Amino acid sequence: MRHCFTDREETITSIPPRGPVYDAFMPSFVSSRVDQIMCGRFLLHSAPEDWPIELKDSLLLGENHDERGSNAVSPVRAEFRARFNICPTQPIIAIIQSAGELTSHLQQLDWGLVPSWAKDRSVGGAKMINARAETVDEKPSFRTPFLRQRCLVPANGYYEWVTTSTGKQPMKIARPGDQLFFFAGLWDRNDRLRNPLSTNDATAKPLVTCTLITTVANSAMAAIHERMPVVIKDNHFQRWLDPGERDGRLLKELLRPSDNDYFVAEPVDRLTGE
């Protein structure tokens, strides 16, 4: 089952929980909103320990790649596995730099931003997997994270679906050779809500979530979808991650479509996303 939602912040409809009703609802929801949605699926198979050293240097990634900066093996690294169908609301890997830190670190975030002020997960989550570059500094859910809490999300590609005479065809959009690249994202921490995977309320961690920023598609990708995710190049990693960089005008200049030759699109098995 494909899991597609709008890249708008506003609530679009009441989406049922997973189950028989959800399975019956989603196909008609997708087909009825084909011109307005962006399909939220991507893949990551490049393990952090295999990233080139020059890339880690550009990221200012701490030597241990650890969430807490300790000498312990990072849970993010220890639990890494190649994933070829990452879906909204699932935990994903991101790179963040918190206020007061000199280096960045790996952090596991839930994909689908829940604002720090939200009293319930339904305020965001699956309805906020994307933020529009054009209004990211205006929307209440995104404007503070945009100025203070930006992240990079590693990926080896993402998926979009196009309509053909024989049905919907999934397209894998990736760098030549599946080279690693980084989506521009925002993250937020909600101390009122707890991570749903926590089994002990007393030790449960606050809910930390993220969203990916989208912009208008370049001319090469426009035939597939009118929008595309923003990619941050390595020469801009430090500016994007630095929580002390709060010049909105300079930051928005980074939210441009990739060059036409940056990505290559190819059809993949129709079972992708099912």
Short mmCIF file of C-alpha atoms in Angstrom, two decimals:
data_model
loop_
_atom_site.label_atom_id
_atom_site.label_comp_id
_atom_site.label_asym_id
_atom_site.label_seq_id
_atom_site.Cartn_x
_atom_site.Cartn_y
_atom_site.Cartn_z
CA MET A 1 0.00 0.00 0.00
CA ARG A 2 1.44 3.36 -0.97
CA HIS A 3 1.37 6.01 1.69
CA CYS A 4 0.96 9.45 0.12
CA PHE A 5 0.09 12.75 1.71
CA THR A 6 0.14 16.40 0.76
CA ASP A 7 3.19 18.58 1.21
CA ARG A 8 0.98 21.26 2.73
CA GLU A 9 0.91 22.02 6.42
CA GLU A 10 -2.87 22.36 6.60
CA THR A 11 -4.99 19.38 7.56
CA ILE A 12 -6.41 17.91 4.37
CA THR A 13 -8.79 15.27 5.60
CA SER A 14 -9.34 12.77 8.37
CA ILE A 15 -7.04 9.83 7.65
CA PRO A 16 -8.15 6.58 9.35
CA PRO A 17 -5.70 4.49 11.38
CA ARG A 18 -3.99 1.53 9.75
CA GLY A 19 -6.28 -1.43 9.24
CA PRO A 20 -9.11 -2.50 6.89
CA VAL A 21 -10.63 0.99 6.75
CA TYR A 22 -7.23 2.55 6.01
CA ASP A 23 -6.56 -0.02 3.25
CA ALA A 24 -9.91 0.70 1.64
CA PHE A 25 -9.55 4.47 1.99
CA MET A 26 -6.04 5.16 0.69
CA PRO A 27 -6.29 4.04 -2.99
CA SER A 28 -9.23 6.35 -3.68
CA PHE A 29 -7.59 9.12 -1.67
CA VAL A 30 -4.43 8.88 -3.77
CA SER A 31 -6.20 8.77 -7.13
CA SER A 32 -8.50 11.67 -6.25
CA ARG A 33 -5.58 13.93 -5.31
CA VAL A 34 -3.07 12.95 -7.99
CA ASP A 35 -2.28 16.56 -8.91
CA GLN A 36 -1.78 17.75 -5.33
CA ILE A 37 0.22 15.07 -3.54
CA MET A 38 3.86 14.22 -3.23
CA CYS A 39 4.55 10.57 -2.54
CA GLY A 40 6.62 10.17 0.60
CA ARG A 41 8.96 7.24 0.08
CA PHE A 42 12.74 7.09 -0.09
CA LEU A 43 15.64 4.68 0.29
CA LEU A 44 18.92 4.60 2.19
CA HIS A 45 21.49 1.82 1.97
CA SER A 46 24.76 3.71 2.60
CA ALA A 47 25.80 2.93 6.19
CA PRO A 48 27.29 5.89 8.15
CA GLU A 49 30.60 4.10 8.71
CA ASP A 50 30.98 3.80 4.94
CA TRP A 51 30.50 7.50 4.24
CA PRO A 52 33.63 9.11 2.74
CA ILE A 53 35.84 10.87 5.29
CA GLU A 54 35.63 14.15 3.36
CA LEU A 55 31.84 13.96 3.65
CA LYS A 56 32.04 13.48 7.41
CA ASP A 57 34.41 16.44 7.59
CA SER A 58 31.95 18.59 5.62
CA LEU A 59 29.20 17.56 8.02
CA LEU A 60 31.38 18.28 11.08
CA LEU A 61 30.14 14.88 12.19
CA GLY A 62 31.43 13.92 15.64
CA GLU A 63 33.97 11.09 15.65
CA ASN A 64 31.64 8.67 17.40
CA HIS A 65 28.56 9.69 15.40
CA ASP A 66 26.77 9.37 18.72
CA GLU A 67 23.48 10.92 19.78
CA ARG A 68 24.92 11.80 23.19
CA GLY A 69 28.52 12.47 22.21
CA SER A 70 29.70 9.63 24.49
CA ASN A 71 32.21 6.90 23.80
CA ALA A 72 29.46 4.31 23.52
CA VAL A 73 28.56 2.91 20.13
CA SER A 74 25.77 5.01 18.70
CA PRO A 75 22.40 3.20 18.67
CA VAL A 76 21.81 4.79 15.27
CA ARG A 77 24.92 3.12 13.88
CA ALA A 78 24.44 -0.15 15.73
CA GLU A 79 20.89 -0.56 14.48
CA PHE A 80 21.47 0.65 10.92
CA ARG A 81 20.13 -1.50 8.12
CA ALA A 82 19.65 -0.85 4.45
CA ARG A 83 16.07 0.26 3.78
CA PHE A 84 14.56 0.51 0.31
CA ASN A 85 11.04 1.66 1.13
CA ILE A 86 11.11 4.21 3.97
CA CYS A 87 7.63 5.46 4.79
CA PRO A 88 6.10 8.45 6.58
CA THR A 89 5.82 8.16 10.40
CA GLN A 90 8.69 5.65 10.52
CA PRO A 91 11.96 6.38 12.38
CA ILE A 92 14.65 7.74 10.07
CA ILE A 93 18.27 8.83 10.39
CA ALA A 94 19.05 12.53 10.42
CA ILE A 95 22.05 14.73 11.15
CA ILE A 96 21.48 17.61 13.54
CA GLN A 97 23.55 20.14 15.45
CA SER A 98 21.97 21.32 18.67
CA ALA A 99 22.52 24.77 20.19
CA GLY A 100 25.89 24.97 21.94
CA GLU A 101 27.38 22.01 20.04
CA LEU A 102 30.51 22.39 17.92
CA THR A 103 29.88 19.23 15.92
CA SER A 104 26.86 17.52 14.45
CA HIS A 105 25.59 14.07 15.36
CA LEU A 106 23.31 11.33 14.11
CA GLN A 107 19.83 11.32 15.56
CA GLN A 108 16.85 9.04 15.04
CA LEU A 109 13.74 11.08 14.28
CA ASP A 110 10.18 10.14 13.41
CA TRP A 111 9.30 11.31 9.89
CA GLY A 112 6.32 13.62 10.17
CA LEU A 113 6.80 16.77 12.23
CA VAL A 114 4.80 17.24 15.43
CA PRO A 115 5.31 20.84 16.64
CA SER A 116 6.74 21.49 20.10
CA TRP A 117 3.49 23.18 21.12
CA ALA A 118 1.17 20.37 19.99
CA LYS A 119 -0.86 18.58 22.66
CA ASP A 120 -1.55 15.60 20.44
CA ARG A 121 0.31 13.77 17.64
CA SER A 122 -2.66 14.30 15.33
CA VAL A 123 -1.62 17.94 14.95
CA GLY A 124 1.22 16.81 12.69
CA GLY A 125 2.78 13.46 12.01
CA ALA A 126 1.74 12.03 8.64
CA LYS A 127 0.17 15.35 7.67
CA MET A 128 3.51 17.15 7.99
CA ILE A 129 6.02 14.93 6.21
CA ASN A 130 6.85 17.87 3.92
CA ALA A 131 7.20 21.63 4.25
CA ARG A 132 7.00 23.97 1.28
CA ALA A 133 10.16 26.04 0.73
CA GLU A 134 8.07 29.02 -0.34
CA THR A 135 6.30 29.34 3.03
CA VAL A 136 8.56 27.45 5.46
CA ASP A 137 9.44 30.71 7.25
CA GLU A 138 5.78 31.69 7.63
CA LYS A 139 3.86 28.63 8.77
CA PRO A 140 3.48 28.37 12.58
CA SER A 141 4.62 24.74 12.64
CA PHE A 142 7.80 25.38 10.67
CA ARG A 143 9.05 28.92 11.17
CA THR A 144 10.87 28.35 14.48
CA PRO A 145 12.51 25.06 13.42
CA PHE A 146 13.51 26.76 10.16
CA LEU A 147 15.51 29.36 12.09
CA ARG A 148 16.88 27.12 14.84
CA GLN A 149 16.45 23.40 14.20
CA ARG A 150 17.48 22.31 10.72
CA CYS A 151 18.68 18.85 9.80
CA LEU A 152 20.04 16.80 6.93
CA VAL A 153 18.43 13.48 6.02
CA PRO A 154 20.68 11.04 4.11
CA ALA A 155 19.22 9.15 1.16
CA ASN A 156 20.25 7.14 -1.88
CA GLY A 157 17.08 7.95 -3.78
CA TYR A 158 13.36 8.59 -3.55
CA TYR A 159 10.22 7.46 -5.34
CA GLU A 160 7.46 9.15 -7.29
CA TRP A 161 4.57 7.61 -9.20
CA VAL A 162 3.45 8.54 -12.70
CA THR A 163 0.20 7.61 -14.41
CA THR A 164 0.56 5.48 -17.54
CA SER A 165 -1.89 3.74 -19.85
CA THR A 166 -1.41 0.55 -17.86
CA GLY A 167 -1.65 2.08 -14.39
CA LYS A 168 0.64 3.83 -11.93
CA GLN A 169 4.34 3.34 -12.54
CA PRO A 170 6.80 3.89 -9.65
CA MET A 171 9.92 5.84 -10.58
CA LYS A 172 13.15 5.71 -8.63
CA ILE A 173 14.89 9.10 -8.62
CA ALA A 174 18.53 8.93 -7.60
CA ARG A 175 22.05 10.17 -8.24
CA PRO A 176 24.08 8.28 -10.84
CA GLY A 177 25.32 5.11 -9.17
CA ASP A 178 23.01 5.65 -6.20
CA GLN A 179 25.42 8.17 -4.69
CA LEU A 180 24.51 9.42 -1.23
CA PHE A 181 22.85 12.83 -0.96
CA PHE A 182 21.08 14.81 1.77
CA PHE A 183 17.55 16.18 1.94
CA ALA A 184 16.97 19.51 3.67
CA GLY A 185 14.86 18.93 6.76
CA LEU A 186 13.56 20.55 9.92
CA TRP A 187 13.22 18.91 13.33
CA ASP A 188 11.32 19.66 16.51
CA ARG A 189 11.09 18.23 20.01
CA ASN A 190 7.84 17.89 21.90
CA ASP A 191 8.32 17.44 25.65
CA ARG A 192 4.58 16.92 26.22
CA LEU A 193 4.48 13.81 24.06
CA ARG A 194 6.55 10.65 24.26
CA ASN A 195 8.08 8.42 21.63
CA PRO A 196 5.43 5.84 20.73
CA LEU A 197 8.06 3.06 20.68
CA SER A 198 8.86 3.61 24.37
CA THR A 199 7.65 0.79 26.60
CA ASN A 200 8.18 2.49 29.94
CA ASP A 201 6.43 5.79 30.59
CA ALA A 202 8.87 6.69 33.35
CA THR A 203 11.90 6.50 31.03
CA ALA A 204 10.20 7.38 27.76
CA LYS A 205 12.03 9.93 25.64
CA PRO A 206 10.34 13.10 24.35
CA LEU A 207 8.95 12.89 20.84
CA VAL A 208 11.47 14.19 18.28
CA THR A 209 10.20 14.47 14.71
CA CYS A 210 11.14 15.96 11.36
CA THR A 211 9.86 17.10 8.00
CA LEU A 212 11.49 17.29 4.55
CA ILE A 213 11.43 20.53 2.58
CA THR A 214 10.12 20.53 -0.99
CA THR A 215 10.38 23.07 -3.78
CA VAL A 216 9.20 23.44 -7.36
CA ALA A 217 10.59 20.70 -9.58
CA ASN A 218 13.34 21.46 -12.08
CA SER A 219 12.50 21.01 -15.76
CA ALA A 220 13.96 17.48 -15.86
CA MET A 221 11.75 16.25 -13.02
CA ALA A 222 8.62 18.30 -13.77
CA ALA A 223 7.21 15.60 -16.06
CA ILE A 224 7.17 13.23 -13.08
CA HIS A 225 5.97 15.59 -10.35
CA GLU A 226 5.51 19.33 -10.02
CA ARG A 227 7.57 19.39 -6.81
CA MET A 228 10.78 17.80 -5.59
CA PRO A 229 12.68 17.57 -2.29
CA VAL A 230 15.35 20.16 -1.58
CA VAL A 231 18.90 18.78 -1.55
CA ILE A 232 21.67 20.53 0.38
CA LYS A 233 25.10 20.31 -1.25
CA ASP A 234 28.21 19.63 0.83
CA ASN A 235 29.53 23.19 0.57
CA HIS A 236 26.40 24.36 2.41
CA PHE A 237 26.19 21.64 5.08
CA GLN A 238 27.66 23.73 7.89
CA ARG A 239 25.49 26.75 7.23
CA TRP A 240 22.34 24.63 7.08
CA LEU A 241 23.11 22.73 10.30
CA ASP A 242 24.43 25.66 12.34
CA PRO A 243 21.71 26.64 14.87
CA GLY A 244 23.39 30.01 15.20
CA GLU A 245 22.68 30.84 11.55
CA ARG A 246 19.32 32.62 11.69
CA ASP A 247 19.40 34.78 8.58
CA GLY A 248 16.20 33.60 6.94
CA ARG A 249 17.01 35.27 3.63
CA LEU A 250 20.35 33.47 3.31
CA LEU A 251 18.83 30.17 4.39
CA LYS A 252 16.02 30.39 1.86
CA GLU A 253 18.58 30.88 -0.89
CA LEU A 254 19.63 27.28 -0.27
CA LEU A 255 16.12 25.99 -0.95
CA ARG A 256 16.44 25.79 -4.71
CA PRO A 257 15.70 22.94 -7.13
CA SER A 258 18.63 20.69 -7.96
CA ASP A 259 20.32 21.08 -11.34
CA ASN A 260 18.67 19.20 -14.19
CA ASP A 261 21.48 16.65 -14.38
CA TYR A 262 21.69 15.99 -10.63
CA PHE A 263 19.13 13.16 -10.56
CA VAL A 264 18.35 10.30 -12.91
CA ALA A 265 14.87 8.75 -12.98
CA GLU A 266 14.17 5.15 -13.91
CA PRO A 267 11.10 2.91 -13.66
CA VAL A 268 11.17 0.21 -10.99
CA ASP A 269 9.03 -2.81 -10.15
CA ARG A 270 5.37 -1.95 -9.70
CA LEU A 271 5.40 -3.78 -6.38
CA THR A 272 7.46 -0.91 -4.96
CA GLY A 273 5.47 0.75 -2.23
CA GLU A 274 2.86 -2.00 -2.06
#
